[in-house]
Coordinates of C-alpha atoms in Angstrom, one line a residue:
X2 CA 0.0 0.0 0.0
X3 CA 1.6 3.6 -1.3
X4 CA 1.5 6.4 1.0
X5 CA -1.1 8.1 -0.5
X6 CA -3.7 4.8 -0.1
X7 CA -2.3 4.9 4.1
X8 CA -3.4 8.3 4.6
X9 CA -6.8 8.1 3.3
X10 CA -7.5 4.6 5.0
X11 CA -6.1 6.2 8.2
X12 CA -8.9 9.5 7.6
X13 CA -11.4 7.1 6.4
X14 CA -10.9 5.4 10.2
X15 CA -11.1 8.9 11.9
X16 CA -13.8 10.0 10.8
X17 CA -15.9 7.0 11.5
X18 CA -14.9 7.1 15.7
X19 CA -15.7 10.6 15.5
X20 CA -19.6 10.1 14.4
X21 CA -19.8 7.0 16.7
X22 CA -18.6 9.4 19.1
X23 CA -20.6 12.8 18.1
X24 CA -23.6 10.6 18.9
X25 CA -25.0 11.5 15.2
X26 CA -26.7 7.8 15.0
X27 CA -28.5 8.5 18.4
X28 CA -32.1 8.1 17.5
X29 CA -33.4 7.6 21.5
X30 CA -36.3 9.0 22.8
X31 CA -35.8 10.4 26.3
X32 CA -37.7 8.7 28.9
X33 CA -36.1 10.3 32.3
X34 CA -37.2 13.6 33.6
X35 CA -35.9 15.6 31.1
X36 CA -37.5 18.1 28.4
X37 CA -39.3 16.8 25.6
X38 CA -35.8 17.6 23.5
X39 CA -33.7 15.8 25.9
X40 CA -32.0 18.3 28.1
X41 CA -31.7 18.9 31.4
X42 CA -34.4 20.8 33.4
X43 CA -33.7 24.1 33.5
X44 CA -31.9 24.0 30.1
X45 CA -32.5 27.5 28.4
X46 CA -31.8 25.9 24.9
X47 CA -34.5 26.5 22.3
X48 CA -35.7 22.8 21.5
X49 CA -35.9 21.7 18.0
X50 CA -39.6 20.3 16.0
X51 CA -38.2 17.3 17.3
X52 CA -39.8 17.9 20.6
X53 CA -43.3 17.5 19.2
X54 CA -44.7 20.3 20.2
X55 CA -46.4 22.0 17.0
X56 CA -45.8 25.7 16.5
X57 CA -48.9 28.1 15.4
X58 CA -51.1 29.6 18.3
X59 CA -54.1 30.7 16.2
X60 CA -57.7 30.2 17.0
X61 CA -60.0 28.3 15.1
X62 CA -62.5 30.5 13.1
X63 CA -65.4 31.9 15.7
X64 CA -64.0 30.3 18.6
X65 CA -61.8 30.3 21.7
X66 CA -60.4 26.8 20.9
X67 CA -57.2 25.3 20.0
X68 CA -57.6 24.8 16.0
X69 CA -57.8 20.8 14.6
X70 CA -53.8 19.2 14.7
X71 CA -52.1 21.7 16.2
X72 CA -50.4 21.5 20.0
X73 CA -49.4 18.1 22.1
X74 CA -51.5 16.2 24.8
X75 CA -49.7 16.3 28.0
X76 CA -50.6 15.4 31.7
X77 CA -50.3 18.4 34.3
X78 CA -48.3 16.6 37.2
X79 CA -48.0 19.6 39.1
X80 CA -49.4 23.3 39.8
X81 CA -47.0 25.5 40.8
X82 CA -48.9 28.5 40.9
X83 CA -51.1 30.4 38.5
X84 CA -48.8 30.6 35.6
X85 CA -46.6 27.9 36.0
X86 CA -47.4 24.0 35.6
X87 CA -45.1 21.0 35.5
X88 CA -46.2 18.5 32.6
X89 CA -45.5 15.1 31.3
X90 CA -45.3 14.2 27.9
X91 CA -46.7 11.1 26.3
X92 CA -43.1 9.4 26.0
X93 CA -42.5 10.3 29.9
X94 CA -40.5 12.7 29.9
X95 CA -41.6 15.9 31.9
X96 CA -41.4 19.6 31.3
X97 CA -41.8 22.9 33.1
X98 CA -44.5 25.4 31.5
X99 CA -44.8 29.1 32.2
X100 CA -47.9 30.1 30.6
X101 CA -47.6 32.4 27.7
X102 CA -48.8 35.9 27.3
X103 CA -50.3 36.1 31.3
X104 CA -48.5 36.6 34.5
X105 CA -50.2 36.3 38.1
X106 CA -49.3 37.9 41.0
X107 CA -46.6 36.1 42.8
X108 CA -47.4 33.3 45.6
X109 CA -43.6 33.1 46.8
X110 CA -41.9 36.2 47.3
X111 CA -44.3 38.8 46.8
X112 CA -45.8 40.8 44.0
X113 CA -44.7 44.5 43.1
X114 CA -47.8 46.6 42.7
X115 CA -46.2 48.8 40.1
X116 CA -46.4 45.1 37.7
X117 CA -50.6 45.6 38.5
X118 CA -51.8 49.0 36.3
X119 CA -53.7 51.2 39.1
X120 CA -52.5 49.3 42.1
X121 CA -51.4 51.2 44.7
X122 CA -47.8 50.3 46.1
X123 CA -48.7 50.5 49.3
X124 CA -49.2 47.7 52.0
X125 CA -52.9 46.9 51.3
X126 CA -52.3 47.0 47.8
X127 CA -49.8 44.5 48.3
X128 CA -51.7 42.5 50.5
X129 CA -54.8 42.6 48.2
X130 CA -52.1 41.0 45.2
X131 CA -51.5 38.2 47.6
X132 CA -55.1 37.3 47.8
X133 CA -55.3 37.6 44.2
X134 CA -52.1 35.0 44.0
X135 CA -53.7 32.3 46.1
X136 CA -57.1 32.7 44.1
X137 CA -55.0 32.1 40.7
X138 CA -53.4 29.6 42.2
X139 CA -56.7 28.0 43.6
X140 CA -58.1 27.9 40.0
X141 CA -54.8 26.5 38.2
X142 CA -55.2 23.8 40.7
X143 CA -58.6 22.8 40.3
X144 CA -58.6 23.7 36.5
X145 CA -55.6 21.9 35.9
X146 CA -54.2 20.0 38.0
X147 CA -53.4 15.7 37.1
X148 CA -55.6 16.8 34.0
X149 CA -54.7 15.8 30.3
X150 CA -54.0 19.2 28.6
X151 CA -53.1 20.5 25.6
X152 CA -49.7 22.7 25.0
X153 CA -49.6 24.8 21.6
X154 CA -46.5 26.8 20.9
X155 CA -46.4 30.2 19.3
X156 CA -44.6 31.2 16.3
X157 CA -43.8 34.5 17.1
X158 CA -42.8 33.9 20.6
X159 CA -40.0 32.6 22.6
X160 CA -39.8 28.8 22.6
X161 CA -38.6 29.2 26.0
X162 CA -37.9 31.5 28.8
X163 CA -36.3 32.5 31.9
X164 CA -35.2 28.9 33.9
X165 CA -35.6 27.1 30.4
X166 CA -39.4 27.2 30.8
X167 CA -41.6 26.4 27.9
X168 CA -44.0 29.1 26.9
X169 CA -47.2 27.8 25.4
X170 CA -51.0 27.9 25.6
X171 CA -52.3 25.8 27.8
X172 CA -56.0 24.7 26.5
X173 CA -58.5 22.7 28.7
X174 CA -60.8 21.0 26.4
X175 CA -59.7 22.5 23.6
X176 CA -60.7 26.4 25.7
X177 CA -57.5 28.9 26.0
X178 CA -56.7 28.6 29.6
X179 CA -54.4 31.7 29.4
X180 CA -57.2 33.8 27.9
X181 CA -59.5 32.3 30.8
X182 CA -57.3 34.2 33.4
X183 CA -57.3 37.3 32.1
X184 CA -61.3 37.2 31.4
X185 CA -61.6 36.3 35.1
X186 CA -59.0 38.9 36.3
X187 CA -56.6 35.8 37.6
X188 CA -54.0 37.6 35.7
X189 CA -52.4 40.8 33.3
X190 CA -50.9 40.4 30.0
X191 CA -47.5 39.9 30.3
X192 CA -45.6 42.3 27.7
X193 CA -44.2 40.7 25.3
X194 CA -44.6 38.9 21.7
X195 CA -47.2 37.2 20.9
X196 CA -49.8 36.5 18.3
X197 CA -52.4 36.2 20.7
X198 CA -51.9 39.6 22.1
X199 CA -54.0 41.7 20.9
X200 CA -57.2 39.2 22.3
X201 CA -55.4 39.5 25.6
X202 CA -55.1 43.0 26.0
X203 CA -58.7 43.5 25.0
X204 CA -59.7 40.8 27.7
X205 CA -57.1 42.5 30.2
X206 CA -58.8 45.8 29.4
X207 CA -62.5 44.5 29.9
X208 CA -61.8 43.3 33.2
X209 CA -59.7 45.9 34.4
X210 CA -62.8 48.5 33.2
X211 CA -65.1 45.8 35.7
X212 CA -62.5 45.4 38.6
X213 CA -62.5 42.3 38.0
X214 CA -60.5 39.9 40.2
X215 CA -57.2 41.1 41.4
X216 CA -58.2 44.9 39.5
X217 CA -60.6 45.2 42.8
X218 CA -57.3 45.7 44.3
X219 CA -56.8 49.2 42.7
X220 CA -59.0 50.1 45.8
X221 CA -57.6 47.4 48.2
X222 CA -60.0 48.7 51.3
X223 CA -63.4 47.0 49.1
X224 CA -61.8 44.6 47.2
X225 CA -63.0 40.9 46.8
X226 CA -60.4 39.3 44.3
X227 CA -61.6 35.7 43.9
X228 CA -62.4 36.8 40.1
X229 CA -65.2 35.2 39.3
X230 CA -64.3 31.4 39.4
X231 CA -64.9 31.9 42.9
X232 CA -68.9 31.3 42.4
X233 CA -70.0 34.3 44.1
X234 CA -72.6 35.1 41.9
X235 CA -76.1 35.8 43.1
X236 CA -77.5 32.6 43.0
X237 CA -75.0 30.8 44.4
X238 CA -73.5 30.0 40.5
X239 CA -70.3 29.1 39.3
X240 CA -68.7 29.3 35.6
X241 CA -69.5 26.3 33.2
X242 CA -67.7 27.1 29.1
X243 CA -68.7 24.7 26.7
X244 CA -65.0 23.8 25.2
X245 CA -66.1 24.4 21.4
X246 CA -67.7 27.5 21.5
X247 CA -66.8 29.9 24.5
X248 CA -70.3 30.1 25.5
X249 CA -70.2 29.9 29.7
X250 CA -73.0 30.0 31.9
X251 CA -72.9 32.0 34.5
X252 CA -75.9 32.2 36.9
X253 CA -79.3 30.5 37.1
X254 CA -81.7 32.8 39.0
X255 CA -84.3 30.4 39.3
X256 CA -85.8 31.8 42.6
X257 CA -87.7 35.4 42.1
X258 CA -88.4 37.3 45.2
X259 CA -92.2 36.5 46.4
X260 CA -94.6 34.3 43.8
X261 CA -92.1 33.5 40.9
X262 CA -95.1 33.5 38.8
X263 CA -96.2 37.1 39.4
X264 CA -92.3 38.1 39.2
X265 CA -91.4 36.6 35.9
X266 CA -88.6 39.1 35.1
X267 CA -86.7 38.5 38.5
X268 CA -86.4 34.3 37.3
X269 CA -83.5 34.6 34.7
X270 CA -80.0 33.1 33.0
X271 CA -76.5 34.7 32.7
X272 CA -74.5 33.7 30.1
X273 CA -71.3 35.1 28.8
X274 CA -69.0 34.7 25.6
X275 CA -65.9 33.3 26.7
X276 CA -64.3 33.0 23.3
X277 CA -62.3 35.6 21.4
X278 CA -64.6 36.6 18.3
X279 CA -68.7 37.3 18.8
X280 CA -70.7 34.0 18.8
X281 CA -73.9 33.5 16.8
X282 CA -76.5 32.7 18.8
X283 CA -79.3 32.5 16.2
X284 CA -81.7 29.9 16.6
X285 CA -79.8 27.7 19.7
X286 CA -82.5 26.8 22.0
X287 CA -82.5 26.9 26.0
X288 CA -85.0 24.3 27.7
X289 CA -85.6 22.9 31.1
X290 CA -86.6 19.5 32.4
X291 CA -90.3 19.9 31.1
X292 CA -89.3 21.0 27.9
X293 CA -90.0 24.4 28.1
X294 CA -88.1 25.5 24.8
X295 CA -86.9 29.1 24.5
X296 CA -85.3 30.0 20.5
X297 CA -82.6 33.1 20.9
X298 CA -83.2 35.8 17.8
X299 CA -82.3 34.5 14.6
X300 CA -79.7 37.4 14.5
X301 CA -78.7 37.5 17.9
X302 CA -74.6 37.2 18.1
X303 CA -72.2 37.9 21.2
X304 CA -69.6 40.0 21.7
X305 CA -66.1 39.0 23.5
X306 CA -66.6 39.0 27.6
X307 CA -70.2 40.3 27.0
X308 CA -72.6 38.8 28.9
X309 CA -76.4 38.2 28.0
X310 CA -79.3 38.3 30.4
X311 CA -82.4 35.6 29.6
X312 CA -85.4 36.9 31.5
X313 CA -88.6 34.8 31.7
X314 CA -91.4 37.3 31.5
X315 CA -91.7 39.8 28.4
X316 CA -90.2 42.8 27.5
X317 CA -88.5 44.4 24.3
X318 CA -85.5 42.8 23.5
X319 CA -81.9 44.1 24.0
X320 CA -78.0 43.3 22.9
X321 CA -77.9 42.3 27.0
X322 CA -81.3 41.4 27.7
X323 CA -83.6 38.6 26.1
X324 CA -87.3 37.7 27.2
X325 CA -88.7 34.3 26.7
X326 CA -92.1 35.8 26.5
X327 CA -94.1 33.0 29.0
X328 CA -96.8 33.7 31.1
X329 CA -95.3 31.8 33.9
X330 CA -92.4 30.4 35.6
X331 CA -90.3 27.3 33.8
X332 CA -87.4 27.1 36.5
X333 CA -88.2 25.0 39.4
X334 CA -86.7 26.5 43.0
X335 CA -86.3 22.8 43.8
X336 CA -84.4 21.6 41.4
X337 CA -84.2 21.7 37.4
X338 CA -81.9 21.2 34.5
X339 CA -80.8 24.1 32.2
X340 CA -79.8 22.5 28.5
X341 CA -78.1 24.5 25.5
X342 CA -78.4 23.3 22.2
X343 CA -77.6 24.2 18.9
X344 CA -79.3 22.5 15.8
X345 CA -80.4 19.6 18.3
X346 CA -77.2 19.0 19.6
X347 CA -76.3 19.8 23.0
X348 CA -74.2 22.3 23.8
X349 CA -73.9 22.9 27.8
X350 CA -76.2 21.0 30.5
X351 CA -76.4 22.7 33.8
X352 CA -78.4 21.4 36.9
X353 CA -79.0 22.8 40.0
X354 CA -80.6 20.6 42.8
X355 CA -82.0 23.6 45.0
X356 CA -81.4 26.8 45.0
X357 CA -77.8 27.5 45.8
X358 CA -76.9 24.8 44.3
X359 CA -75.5 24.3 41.4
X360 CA -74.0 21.7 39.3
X361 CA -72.3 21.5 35.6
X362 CA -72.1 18.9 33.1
X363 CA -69.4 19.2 30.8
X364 CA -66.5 21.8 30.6
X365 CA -66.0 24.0 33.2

């Protein structure tokens, strides 16, 4: 063998050990606790496709939901606090989430006021914040917690952020749990990129306008900051979204003060659009346990975070008021079953077994 033929034998040789080395052929799936990419936790590296967690963050037309193949199903193993969750993906590896485009007050170490638009920075004020992070918290964890939930990654954001945190939109049921918090007034937009943003801001703004949730701390001395996941509505309510639409509802007032029949206009429904474009309401139907069938407007659509009121009696209708028109009651004190349809299908199911208590059937 020449000289020449040793040299490139001897390169040929090299090069070989130094893939085998380089780990070029490693095809493994991570299985131990770290990122869906395989690094450590706490690795600030921006993770590759390869992590399986789809990039995009748009809405699917008319709704608040996460559009058809987009995102990863994951299992929340933890709750840190409102805007923080610790996941597991389907290959068992696990993950730290910081929720994108939101930020609630702080349960450990304290909130600065001056974060909060209108808060004082004062001790109440940051007293009133603490509330407000313990009430986020309290709905992460029972929205979220050892639930499956979907994780959709946003183009024109940061992959990942401070402590190598993945920033995504978390969606219950295919509904924007981000967008939720900020529609309760759990949380404020946090400032920063995002193709979502300019649904946040205008949710952020609507409850600020209502002192909603932790903006009843801009006057700490009256504020109640459970936001209104706390179900301290009138009637004893809570909030129950159907996951494809937005559409929550948000009180049953079944119980009119004196004879319910000679009070028809005091026996009424909430509901609210919890989605991020107007929903069309024509023609969905609301019934009871007898069958009593109410059919909204044929042109009747609502707005982002507007809420409608459904009033038994008669009246001239309104963009926030609707009247069934019946000459006497259809909701039971004792116990009945609101159902939402649309084109026979139903929507949400809601049953309360007395008054002051309430129940809800699907997505909440």
């Amino acid at each position: 063998m020449d000289h020449r033929s040793r040299v490139a034998l001897v390169s040929l040789i090299a090069m070989v050990a130094l893939a085998g080395c380089s780990g070029f052929a490693d095809t493994a799936t991570p299985t131990d606790a770290a990122g869906p990419s395989g690094g450590e936790p706490g690795d600030s590296g921006a993770p590759s496709d390869a992590d399986g967690v789809a990039t995009g963050g748009t809405l699917a037309p008319g709704t608040n939901t996460v559009a058809p193949g987009e995102g990863i199903d994951v299992t929340v193993t933890r709750v840190v606090d409102g805007d923080t969750v610790d996941v597991r993906y389907p290959n068992g590896s696990t993950d730290t989430v910081r929720l994108l485009g939101v930020d609630t007050p702080e349960v450990y170490g304290g909130t600065d006021p001056a974060e909060f638009e209108g808060v004082p920075e004062t001790d109440a004020g940051r007293a009133c914040l603490s509330e407000a992070a313990d009430a986020a918290s309290a709905v992460a964890e029972r929205t979220l917690a050892d639930q499956q939930v979907t994780l959709v990654v946003d183009e024109a954001a940061d992959r990942r952020g401070d402590y190598g945190r993945l920033l995504a939109y978390v969606h219950v049921d295919g509904v924007d749990f981000n967008y939720r918090l900020l529609t309760r007034g759990h949380a404020r937009v946090y400032d920063s990129t995002f193709a979502r943003s300019d649904q946040y801001y205008a949710a952020e703004s609507t409850a600020q306008g209502a002192g909603t949730g932790l903006w009843a701390c801009r006057d700490p001395g009256s504020a109640t900051v459970g936001g209104s996941d706390s179900g301290d509505t009138a009637d004893g309510g809570a909030v129950a979204t159907d996951a494809d639409t937005g559409l929550a509802l948000v009180e049953i007032h079944a119980d009119a003060a004196g004879n319910d029949n000679e009070n028809l206009n005091e026996e009424y429904l909430v509901f609210r659009n919890d989605g991020a474009t107007p929903l069309d309401l024509g023609g969905w139907t609301v019934s009871d346990a007898a069958d009593h069938v109410y059919a909204f407007p044929a042109e009747f659509s609502l707005d982002p975070n507007a809420t409608v009121t459904l009033r038994t009696g008669s009246g001239a209708d309104t963009a926030d008021t609707l009247y069934w028109g019946r000459d006497g009651a259809v909701w039971n004190n004792g116990g009945d079953t609101v159902t939402v349809a649309r084109d026979g299908e139903v929507v949400l199911e809601a049953t309360h077994a007395s008054v002051g208590q309430i129940s809800f059937h699907g997505s909440v």
